[in-house]
Amino acid sequence: MAGGAREVLTLQLGHFAGFVGAHWWNQQDAALCAPTGAKEPPGELCPDVLYRTGRTPHGQETYTPRLILMDLKGSLSSLKQEGGLYGDRQLDAAIAWQGKLTTHREELYPQIPGLQDLLSAEGVLSSDGIWRVKSIPNGKGPPPLTTAAAPKPFTPTEDSIRVWSDFLRVHLHPRSICMIQKYNHDGEAGRLEAFGQGESILKEPRCLEDVEDRLHFYVEECDHLQGFQILCDLHNGFSGLGAKAAELLRDEYSGRGIITWGLLPGPYSRGDPLKNIYRLLNTALGLVHMSAHSSLVCPLSLGGGLGLRPEPPVTFPHLHYDPALPFHCGAILATALDTVTAPYRLRSSPVFMAHLADMLNFSGKKVATAAATIPFPLAPGQSLPDALVQLGGAAAWTPLSACGSPSGTCCFAQSVVLRGLDRACHTSQLAPGTPLPSPLHACATGEDVLARYLQQQQPTVRSSAHLLLAPCMVAPPYPQLFSPGLSQHGLVVDGPPSGAGTCFVSLYSRGEHPSAWGPLLLLVLEPDPGRPG
């Protein structure tokens, strides 16, 4: 039980959703394992919103994601479908048959050397270099212990990551993974390519019953279920599966919030024209049907557009990533997702999912777009008013919904989250009597600074703003995408790289891996009701 938390059940549908989800859950795990001596006070975000406590048949207490995950045959690599905490139910089951038995066992995929040291359910590498037993929040779980040796550092490479399960460091409950055996992940035959194929999966009685059983298992143990978040591929047949899943949730759990994050990988090539037409149709049908059954839908992609004409990928002044790698794109989108979902995961005064969706909806329009500044361009010695004045308007934000630049776009409402900013930087530190550079420097709190900034930039827009101290935690195997101009905590120690605003698209490796994304600013925009289309 979540003990008063407003629980959320996550549905993760599709292979690219798996990449985003694996990074997302790794970041939740990194936040759970943050050292207690960190500057930011613990407890701003309530992990019980996303996690559940349980107990294995052997009495071991567990803390696993409240998650239902669906993917195709061949996508799990070395990960067991039943997870690694509760044992193999098939092998442990009593066999009544007394005759001769023949066992056919499929050869397992080789595990990635070095990664397994990160995947221990009992251990975590703390900031002082000691390998400690991981305890469950709120005092649950085993007491901290230490061992003599820490795992060796691991840096994933392009060749070592085949599928999302290769780098997932979080253990899952046996009822989380639901494999679709009818379609293949690899190869040219038996692929889930069309919207209608995905829709038909949940029309099959056996599959529908399986999904409903998993939903009931998680929902019935919740005390205060606030809703569901769906992470779903838009570009393939999973868009149809996601639409059908949203319809199922709306019919069975009316009144709960359903927020759908439609995920697309990076830019595509012209390649096969038929595949591009499938991608476009799946995306369009998915957005239409998901918005009909969800409280809110927001597409997330690092591509420049959703149409048939390829557009260059979005760029970030302080990130160097390869847009062709789902491992890189998934990491950036997971970072954005971890921030934009913070309002309904707060421990104190959360904004419930349904209320957030209602605020962003207007006249039945349920499709929102997202934009971000990753990381927030704060230099050492700067205050929040200094940085916001330097940032300017929406032109400085990078679009994350493949809908073009937000510059000049009118919107109806917005939800803004700024996180990872030390409290000492929230307000101006100018000496008394110094002329104020802007009205922002006169504000008494960081919340007032952010609210005043939003009101200045878009005075007619309805805004909901949150200023969090806790950064977005990252740890290996998160890829090293960071510019040399960033400190370990995400501060801009140098000026913007020469050529900022041009395309920096490359795989960049550096020795020091930042421990947290902070500060980070993310904005969700709803199109203006008077704007055509």
Coordinates of C-alpha atoms in Angstrom, one line a residue:
M1 CA 0.0 0.0 0.0
A2 CA 1.2 3.5 -0.7
G3 CA 0.1 4.9 2.7
G4 CA -1.8 8.0 1.6
A5 CA 0.0 8.7 -1.7
R6 CA -2.1 9.4 -4.8
E7 CA -1.0 6.3 -6.8
V8 CA -0.4 6.2 -10.5
L9 CA -0.3 3.1 -12.6
T10 CA 2.1 3.3 -15.6
L11 CA 1.5 1.4 -18.9
Q12 CA 4.5 1.2 -21.1
L13 CA 3.7 0.1 -24.7
G14 CA 6.2 -0.5 -27.4
H15 CA 10.0 -0.8 -27.9
F16 CA 10.9 2.9 -28.1
A17 CA 8.6 3.4 -25.1
G18 CA 10.8 0.8 -23.5
F19 CA 14.0 2.9 -24.1
V20 CA 12.3 5.9 -22.6
G21 CA 10.8 3.9 -19.8
A22 CA 14.1 2.1 -18.9
H23 CA 15.8 5.5 -18.6
W24 CA 12.8 6.9 -16.7
W25 CA 12.9 4.0 -14.1
N26 CA 16.6 4.2 -13.8
Q27 CA 16.3 7.9 -12.9
Q28 CA 13.6 7.0 -10.3
D29 CA 16.0 4.4 -8.9
A30 CA 18.9 6.9 -8.8
A31 CA 16.7 9.4 -6.9
L32 CA 15.7 6.7 -4.4
C33 CA 19.4 5.9 -3.9
A34 CA 20.6 9.5 -3.5
P35 CA 22.9 9.9 -0.5
T36 CA 21.3 11.3 2.6
G37 CA 23.9 14.0 2.9
A38 CA 22.9 15.7 -0.4
K39 CA 22.1 19.5 -0.3
E40 CA 18.6 19.1 -1.6
P41 CA 16.1 18.1 1.1
P42 CA 14.6 14.6 0.4
G43 CA 11.0 14.0 0.0
E44 CA 9.8 16.6 -2.5
L45 CA 8.7 13.9 -4.8
C46 CA 6.8 10.9 -3.3
P47 CA 8.1 7.6 -4.8
D48 CA 5.1 5.8 -3.5
V49 CA 3.1 7.4 -6.4
L50 CA 5.0 5.2 -8.9
Y51 CA 6.2 2.3 -6.7
R52 CA 4.6 -0.4 -4.6
T53 CA 5.8 -2.5 -1.7
G54 CA 5.5 -6.2 -1.8
R55 CA 7.0 -9.4 -0.4
T56 CA 8.4 -12.4 -2.1
P57 CA 7.4 -16.0 -1.2
H58 CA 10.6 -16.2 0.8
G59 CA 9.6 -13.1 2.9
Q60 CA 12.0 -10.6 1.2
E61 CA 10.4 -7.1 1.1
T62 CA 10.4 -5.5 -2.3
Y63 CA 9.8 -2.1 -3.8
T64 CA 9.0 -2.3 -7.5
P65 CA 7.4 0.0 -10.1
R66 CA 3.6 -0.1 -10.4
L67 CA 4.0 -0.9 -14.1
I68 CA 2.4 -2.9 -16.9
L69 CA 4.8 -3.3 -19.8
M70 CA 4.0 -4.7 -23.3
D71 CA 6.5 -5.5 -26.0
L72 CA 7.1 -8.0 -28.8
K73 CA 8.8 -11.4 -28.8
G74 CA 12.5 -11.0 -28.8
S75 CA 12.8 -7.7 -27.0
L76 CA 13.8 -8.9 -23.6
S77 CA 17.3 -10.0 -24.3
S78 CA 18.6 -11.5 -21.0
L79 CA 15.8 -10.1 -18.9
K80 CA 13.3 -12.7 -17.6
Q81 CA 9.7 -12.1 -18.3
E82 CA 8.8 -12.9 -14.7
G83 CA 11.6 -10.7 -13.3
G84 CA 14.4 -11.7 -11.0
L85 CA 12.9 -11.1 -7.5
Y86 CA 10.2 -13.8 -7.2
G87 CA 11.9 -16.7 -8.9
D88 CA 10.8 -18.6 -12.0
R89 CA 7.1 -19.5 -11.4
Q90 CA 7.2 -22.1 -14.2
L91 CA 10.2 -23.9 -12.7
D92 CA 8.9 -23.6 -9.2
A93 CA 5.5 -25.0 -10.0
A94 CA 4.7 -28.6 -9.0
I95 CA 4.5 -30.9 -12.0
A96 CA 1.7 -33.4 -11.7
W97 CA 2.6 -35.4 -14.8
Q98 CA 4.4 -38.7 -13.9
G99 CA 5.5 -39.6 -17.4
K100 CA 8.6 -38.7 -19.3
L101 CA 9.4 -35.0 -19.6
T102 CA 11.3 -33.3 -22.4
T103 CA 12.5 -29.8 -21.8
H104 CA 13.2 -27.4 -24.7
R105 CA 15.1 -24.3 -23.5
E106 CA 15.8 -21.3 -25.7
E107 CA 19.3 -20.0 -25.5
L108 CA 19.6 -16.8 -23.5
Y109 CA 21.1 -13.7 -24.9
P110 CA 24.5 -12.9 -23.4
Q111 CA 24.5 -10.3 -20.7
I112 CA 26.5 -7.1 -21.2
P113 CA 29.8 -7.3 -19.3
G114 CA 30.0 -4.6 -16.6
L115 CA 26.3 -3.8 -16.6
Q116 CA 25.3 -6.5 -14.2
D117 CA 27.2 -4.8 -11.4
L118 CA 24.7 -2.0 -11.7
L119 CA 21.7 -4.2 -11.6
S120 CA 21.8 -5.6 -8.0
A121 CA 18.5 -5.4 -6.2
E122 CA 20.4 -5.1 -2.9
G123 CA 23.2 -2.6 -3.7
V124 CA 23.9 1.0 -4.8
L125 CA 27.1 2.9 -5.3
S126 CA 26.9 5.9 -3.0
S127 CA 28.8 9.2 -3.5
D128 CA 31.6 8.2 -1.2
G129 CA 32.4 5.2 -3.3
I130 CA 31.0 2.6 -0.9
W131 CA 28.7 -0.1 -2.1
R132 CA 25.7 0.0 0.2
V133 CA 22.6 -2.1 0.5
K134 CA 19.6 -0.3 -0.9
S135 CA 16.8 0.2 1.6
I136 CA 13.1 0.9 0.8
P137 CA 12.0 4.5 1.5
N138 CA 10.3 5.4 4.9
G139 CA 12.5 3.0 6.8
K140 CA 11.3 -0.2 5.1
G141 CA 13.7 -2.9 4.0
P142 CA 17.0 -4.1 5.3
P143 CA 19.4 -1.9 7.2
P144 CA 22.4 -0.4 5.3
L145 CA 25.4 -2.7 5.0
T146 CA 28.7 -2.3 3.2
T147 CA 31.0 -4.5 1.2
A148 CA 34.6 -4.3 0.5
A149 CA 34.5 -3.6 -3.2
A150 CA 32.3 -1.5 -5.4
P151 CA 31.4 -2.5 -9.0
K152 CA 33.7 -1.3 -11.8
P153 CA 32.6 1.8 -13.7
F154 CA 30.5 1.0 -16.8
T155 CA 30.1 3.1 -19.8
P156 CA 27.6 1.7 -22.4
T157 CA 28.5 2.0 -26.0
E158 CA 26.5 2.0 -29.2
D159 CA 27.4 -1.6 -29.9
S160 CA 26.6 -2.9 -26.4
I161 CA 23.0 -1.7 -26.3
R162 CA 20.6 -3.8 -28.5
V163 CA 17.3 -3.4 -26.7
W164 CA 16.0 -1.4 -23.7
S165 CA 16.2 -4.4 -21.4
D166 CA 20.0 -4.3 -21.8
F167 CA 20.4 -1.3 -19.5
L168 CA 17.3 -1.5 -17.2
R169 CA 18.7 -1.5 -13.7
V170 CA 15.3 -1.8 -11.9
H171 CA 13.8 -5.1 -10.9
L172 CA 10.2 -5.6 -12.0
H173 CA 7.3 -7.4 -10.5
P174 CA 6.3 -10.7 -12.2
R175 CA 3.0 -9.1 -13.3
S176 CA 4.7 -6.2 -15.0
I177 CA 5.9 -7.7 -18.3
C178 CA 3.4 -8.9 -20.8
M179 CA 4.9 -10.2 -24.0
I180 CA 3.0 -10.2 -27.4
Q181 CA 4.0 -13.5 -28.9
K182 CA 2.1 -12.9 -32.1
Y183 CA 4.6 -10.4 -33.5
N184 CA 8.4 -10.3 -33.7
H185 CA 10.7 -7.5 -32.6
D186 CA 13.5 -8.6 -35.0
G187 CA 13.3 -9.5 -38.7
E188 CA 11.2 -8.4 -41.6
A189 CA 8.3 -10.8 -41.1
G190 CA 5.7 -10.8 -38.4
R191 CA 6.1 -7.1 -37.5
L192 CA 3.6 -4.9 -35.7
E193 CA 3.5 -2.2 -38.3
A194 CA -0.1 -0.9 -38.6
F195 CA -2.6 0.8 -36.2
G196 CA -5.2 -1.8 -36.9
Q197 CA -2.9 -4.6 -35.9
G198 CA -2.3 -3.0 -32.6
E199 CA -6.0 -2.4 -32.0
S200 CA -6.8 -6.1 -32.8
I201 CA -4.5 -7.3 -30.0
L202 CA -6.8 -6.1 -27.2
K203 CA -9.8 -7.4 -29.1
E204 CA -8.5 -11.0 -28.6
P205 CA -10.3 -12.4 -25.5
R206 CA -7.2 -14.1 -24.1
C207 CA -5.0 -11.0 -24.3
L208 CA -7.7 -8.7 -23.0
E209 CA -8.3 -11.0 -20.0
D210 CA -4.6 -11.0 -19.2
V211 CA -4.3 -7.2 -19.3
E212 CA -7.5 -6.8 -17.2
D213 CA -6.1 -9.2 -14.6
R214 CA -2.9 -7.2 -14.4
L215 CA -4.8 -4.0 -14.1
H216 CA -7.0 -5.4 -11.3
F217 CA -4.0 -6.7 -9.4
Y218 CA -2.4 -3.2 -9.3
V219 CA -5.5 -1.1 -8.9
E220 CA -7.1 -3.1 -6.2
E221 CA -4.2 -2.6 -3.8
C222 CA -4.2 1.2 -4.3
D223 CA -5.9 3.3 -1.6
H224 CA -6.1 6.6 -3.5
L225 CA -5.6 5.9 -7.2
Q226 CA -5.4 9.2 -9.1
G227 CA -5.0 7.7 -12.6
F228 CA -2.9 6.2 -15.3
Q229 CA 0.0 7.4 -17.4
I230 CA 0.6 5.7 -20.8
L231 CA 4.0 5.7 -22.5
C232 CA 3.2 4.5 -26.0
D233 CA 5.0 4.3 -29.4
L234 CA 3.1 6.4 -31.9
H235 CA 5.0 5.5 -35.1
N236 CA 4.1 1.8 -35.3
G237 CA 1.3 -0.6 -34.5
F238 CA 1.5 0.1 -30.8
S239 CA -0.4 3.3 -31.5
G240 CA -3.5 1.2 -32.0
L241 CA -2.7 -0.8 -28.9
G242 CA -2.3 2.4 -26.9
A243 CA -5.6 3.8 -28.2
K244 CA -7.4 0.6 -27.3
A245 CA -5.7 0.5 -23.8
A246 CA -6.8 4.1 -23.2
E247 CA -10.4 3.2 -24.2
L248 CA -10.3 0.2 -21.8
L249 CA -9.1 2.4 -18.9
R250 CA -11.7 5.1 -19.6
D251 CA -14.5 2.4 -19.6
E252 CA -13.4 0.6 -16.5
Y253 CA -12.0 3.5 -14.4
S254 CA -14.2 6.4 -15.3
G255 CA -13.2 9.6 -13.5
R256 CA -9.5 8.7 -13.1
G257 CA -7.0 10.8 -15.0
I258 CA -5.4 9.3 -18.1
I259 CA -2.4 11.1 -19.5
T260 CA -0.8 9.6 -22.6
W261 CA 2.7 10.4 -23.7
G262 CA 3.0 9.5 -27.4
L263 CA 6.7 8.7 -28.1
L264 CA 8.5 8.8 -31.4
P265 CA 12.2 8.1 -32.0
G266 CA 14.6 10.6 -33.6
P267 CA 14.5 11.7 -37.2
Y268 CA 13.8 9.2 -39.9
S269 CA 15.2 8.8 -43.4
R270 CA 13.2 8.8 -46.6
G271 CA 14.0 5.1 -47.1
D272 CA 11.0 2.9 -47.9
P273 CA 8.1 5.2 -48.8
L274 CA 5.6 2.6 -47.6
K275 CA 7.1 2.5 -44.1
N276 CA 7.0 6.3 -44.0
I277 CA 3.3 6.3 -44.9
Y278 CA 2.7 3.7 -42.2
R279 CA 4.5 5.9 -39.7
L280 CA 2.5 9.0 -40.6
L281 CA -0.9 7.1 -40.5
N282 CA -0.1 5.4 -37.2
T283 CA 0.9 8.8 -35.7
A284 CA -2.2 10.5 -36.9
L285 CA -4.6 7.7 -36.0
G286 CA -2.9 7.3 -32.6
L287 CA -3.2 11.0 -31.7
V288 CA -6.9 11.1 -32.8
H289 CA -8.0 8.0 -31.0
M290 CA -5.9 8.5 -27.9
S291 CA -7.1 12.0 -27.4
A292 CA -10.7 10.7 -27.6
H293 CA -10.1 8.4 -24.7
S294 CA -7.4 10.1 -22.6
S295 CA -7.6 13.2 -20.4
L296 CA -4.6 14.6 -22.1
V297 CA -2.2 13.5 -24.9
C298 CA 1.3 14.9 -25.5
P299 CA 3.6 13.7 -28.2
L300 CA 7.3 13.6 -27.4
S301 CA 10.1 13.4 -30.0
L302 CA 13.5 14.8 -30.8
G303 CA 12.6 14.9 -34.5
G304 CA 11.9 18.1 -36.2
G305 CA 8.5 17.2 -37.6
L306 CA 5.8 14.5 -38.0
G307 CA 5.2 14.8 -41.7
L308 CA 6.5 12.8 -44.7
R309 CA 9.3 15.3 -45.3
P310 CA 12.3 14.6 -43.0
E311 CA 13.2 17.5 -40.7
P312 CA 16.5 17.9 -38.9
P313 CA 16.6 16.9 -35.2
V314 CA 16.3 19.4 -32.4
T315 CA 19.5 20.6 -30.9
F316 CA 20.5 21.6 -27.4
P317 CA 23.4 24.1 -26.7
H318 CA 24.9 21.9 -24.0
L319 CA 24.1 18.4 -25.1
H320 CA 25.9 16.3 -27.7
Y321 CA 23.7 13.3 -28.7
D322 CA 23.3 11.0 -31.7
P323 CA 19.6 11.3 -32.9
A324 CA 19.9 7.9 -34.6
L325 CA 20.4 6.1 -31.3
P326 CA 17.2 5.3 -29.3
F327 CA 19.5 5.0 -26.3
H328 CA 20.3 8.7 -26.5
C329 CA 16.9 10.0 -27.6
G330 CA 15.2 7.9 -24.9
A331 CA 17.5 9.4 -22.2
I332 CA 16.7 13.0 -23.1
L333 CA 12.9 12.4 -23.3
A334 CA 13.0 10.5 -20.0
T335 CA 14.7 13.5 -18.4
A336 CA 11.9 15.7 -19.7
L337 CA 9.2 13.2 -18.7
D338 CA 10.7 13.0 -15.1
T339 CA 10.3 16.8 -14.9
V340 CA 6.9 17.4 -16.5
T341 CA 5.2 14.7 -14.4
A342 CA 6.6 16.2 -11.1
P343 CA 3.3 18.2 -10.3
Y344 CA 1.3 15.0 -9.8
R345 CA 4.1 13.2 -7.9
L346 CA 4.7 15.9 -5.3
R347 CA 4.5 14.8 -1.6
S348 CA 3.0 18.1 -0.6
S349 CA 0.2 19.9 -2.4
P350 CA 0.3 17.8 -5.6
V351 CA -1.7 18.8 -8.7
F352 CA -3.7 15.7 -9.5
M353 CA -3.5 14.2 -13.0
A354 CA -7.2 15.0 -13.8
H355 CA -6.8 18.6 -12.6
L356 CA -3.7 19.1 -14.6
A357 CA -5.4 17.8 -17.7
D358 CA -8.4 19.9 -17.1
M359 CA -6.3 23.0 -16.8
L360 CA -4.6 22.3 -20.2
N361 CA -7.9 21.4 -22.0
F362 CA -10.1 23.9 -23.9
S363 CA -13.1 23.1 -26.0
G364 CA -12.4 19.4 -26.1
K365 CA -8.8 19.9 -27.4
K366 CA -6.8 17.4 -25.5
V367 CA -3.4 17.5 -27.4
A368 CA -0.7 19.5 -25.7
T369 CA 2.9 20.1 -26.8
A370 CA 6.1 20.2 -24.7
A371 CA 9.2 22.4 -24.8
A372 CA 12.3 22.4 -22.6
T373 CA 15.6 24.1 -21.7
I374 CA 18.0 21.2 -20.8
P375 CA 19.9 22.2 -18.8
F376 CA 18.6 25.5 -17.5
P377 CA 21.4 28.0 -18.4
L378 CA 22.5 29.0 -14.9
A379 CA 26.1 30.0 -14.4
P380 CA 27.9 29.9 -11.0
G381 CA 27.2 33.1 -9.1
Q382 CA 24.0 33.8 -11.1
S383 CA 20.6 34.1 -9.5
L384 CA 17.3 32.9 -11.0
P385 CA 16.3 36.5 -12.0
D386 CA 19.6 36.9 -13.8
A387 CA 19.2 33.7 -15.7
L388 CA 15.5 34.3 -16.7
V389 CA 16.3 37.8 -17.9
Q390 CA 19.1 36.3 -20.0
L391 CA 16.9 33.5 -21.2
G392 CA 14.2 35.7 -22.7
G393 CA 11.0 34.2 -24.1
A394 CA 9.9 30.9 -25.6
A395 CA 12.4 31.2 -28.4
A396 CA 15.1 29.9 -26.0
W397 CA 13.1 26.6 -25.4
T398 CA 13.7 23.5 -27.4
P399 CA 10.5 21.9 -28.8
L400 CA 10.0 18.3 -27.7
S401 CA 6.8 17.5 -29.7
A402 CA 8.0 17.6 -33.3
C403 CA 5.7 20.6 -33.9
G404 CA 8.2 23.2 -34.7
S405 CA 9.6 26.1 -32.6
P406 CA 7.3 27.5 -29.8
S407 CA 8.4 31.0 -30.7
G408 CA 5.5 33.1 -31.8
T409 CA 3.0 30.4 -30.8
C410 CA -0.1 31.4 -28.9
C411 CA -1.2 29.1 -26.2
F412 CA -4.2 28.8 -23.8
A413 CA -2.5 27.3 -20.7
Q414 CA 0.9 26.1 -19.5
S415 CA 2.4 24.0 -16.8
V416 CA 6.0 24.9 -16.0
V417 CA 8.5 23.1 -13.8
L418 CA 11.9 24.4 -12.8
R419 CA 14.0 22.1 -10.8
G420 CA 17.4 21.6 -9.4
L421 CA 18.0 25.2 -8.4
D422 CA 19.7 25.8 -5.0
R423 CA 17.5 27.9 -2.7
A424 CA 20.3 30.5 -2.4
C425 CA 19.9 31.3 -6.1
H426 CA 16.2 31.8 -6.1
T427 CA 16.2 35.5 -5.6
S428 CA 18.5 38.4 -6.4
Q429 CA 21.7 38.8 -4.3
L430 CA 22.3 42.4 -5.2
A431 CA 23.6 44.7 -2.5
P432 CA 21.1 47.1 -1.0
G433 CA 20.8 50.3 -2.9
T434 CA 21.9 48.7 -6.2
P435 CA 19.6 49.6 -9.1
L436 CA 17.4 46.6 -10.1
P437 CA 18.1 45.3 -13.6
S438 CA 14.5 44.1 -13.9
P439 CA 11.2 43.7 -11.9
L440 CA 12.2 40.0 -11.3
H441 CA 15.0 41.1 -9.1
A442 CA 12.5 42.7 -6.7
C443 CA 10.6 39.5 -6.0
A444 CA 11.0 38.0 -2.5
T445 CA 10.8 34.3 -3.3
G446 CA 11.8 32.0 -6.2
E447 CA 8.1 31.1 -6.8
D448 CA 7.3 34.8 -7.2
V449 CA 10.2 35.2 -9.6
L450 CA 9.0 32.4 -11.8
A451 CA 5.4 33.5 -11.7
R452 CA 6.3 37.1 -12.5
Y453 CA 8.5 35.9 -15.4
L454 CA 5.7 33.8 -16.9
Q455 CA 3.2 36.7 -16.5
Q456 CA 5.6 39.1 -18.3
Q457 CA 6.2 36.7 -21.2
Q458 CA 2.6 35.6 -21.8
P459 CA 0.2 37.8 -19.8
T460 CA -3.0 36.2 -21.2
V461 CA -1.9 32.6 -20.6
R462 CA -3.2 30.5 -17.6
S463 CA 0.0 29.2 -15.9
S464 CA 0.8 26.6 -13.3
A465 CA 4.4 26.8 -12.1
H466 CA 6.4 24.6 -9.7
L467 CA 9.9 25.4 -8.4
L468 CA 11.7 22.3 -7.0
L469 CA 15.0 22.0 -5.2
A470 CA 15.5 18.3 -6.2
P471 CA 17.4 17.9 -9.4
C472 CA 16.7 15.2 -12.0
M473 CA 19.1 12.4 -10.9
V474 CA 21.1 10.5 -13.4
A475 CA 23.6 7.7 -13.0
P476 CA 25.2 5.1 -15.3
P477 CA 24.1 3.6 -17.6
Y478 CA 22.7 7.1 -18.5
P479 CA 24.7 8.1 -21.6
Q480 CA 27.4 10.8 -21.4
L481 CA 25.7 13.5 -23.4
F482 CA 27.0 16.5 -21.5
S483 CA 29.0 19.4 -22.9
P484 CA 32.4 20.1 -21.3
G485 CA 31.0 23.5 -20.3
L486 CA 28.8 21.9 -17.7
S487 CA 29.7 21.2 -14.1
Q488 CA 28.9 17.9 -12.3
H489 CA 25.6 19.4 -11.1
G490 CA 24.5 20.8 -14.5
L491 CA 25.7 24.4 -14.1
V492 CA 27.1 26.3 -17.1
V493 CA 30.6 26.9 -16.0
D494 CA 31.6 28.3 -19.4
G495 CA 29.6 30.5 -21.7
P496 CA 27.4 29.0 -24.4
P497 CA 29.4 26.9 -26.8
S498 CA 30.6 28.8 -29.9
G499 CA 28.0 28.0 -32.6
A500 CA 25.1 27.7 -30.1
G501 CA 21.9 27.5 -32.2
T502 CA 23.6 25.5 -34.9
C503 CA 23.4 21.7 -35.1
F504 CA 25.7 19.8 -32.7
V505 CA 24.8 16.2 -33.5
S506 CA 27.5 13.8 -32.4
L507 CA 28.3 11.2 -29.9
Y508 CA 30.5 12.8 -27.3
S509 CA 32.2 11.1 -24.4
R510 CA 33.7 12.7 -21.3
G511 CA 35.4 11.3 -18.2
E512 CA 33.3 13.0 -15.5
H513 CA 29.6 11.9 -15.5
P514 CA 27.3 14.5 -13.9
S515 CA 25.3 13.2 -11.0
A516 CA 22.2 15.2 -11.6
W517 CA 20.3 17.2 -14.2
G518 CA 19.8 20.4 -12.5
P519 CA 18.7 23.1 -13.0
L520 CA 16.1 22.0 -15.6
L521 CA 13.2 24.0 -17.0
L522 CA 10.3 22.3 -18.8
L523 CA 7.2 23.8 -20.3
V524 CA 4.0 22.2 -21.5
L525 CA 1.9 24.3 -23.9
E526 CA -1.6 24.0 -25.1
P527 CA -2.4 25.5 -28.6
D528 CA -4.5 28.7 -28.6
P529 CA -8.1 27.9 -29.3
G530 CA -8.4 30.6 -31.9
R531 CA -5.4 29.3 -33.9
P532 CA -6.3 27.3 -37.0
G533 CA -5.7 23.5 -36.8

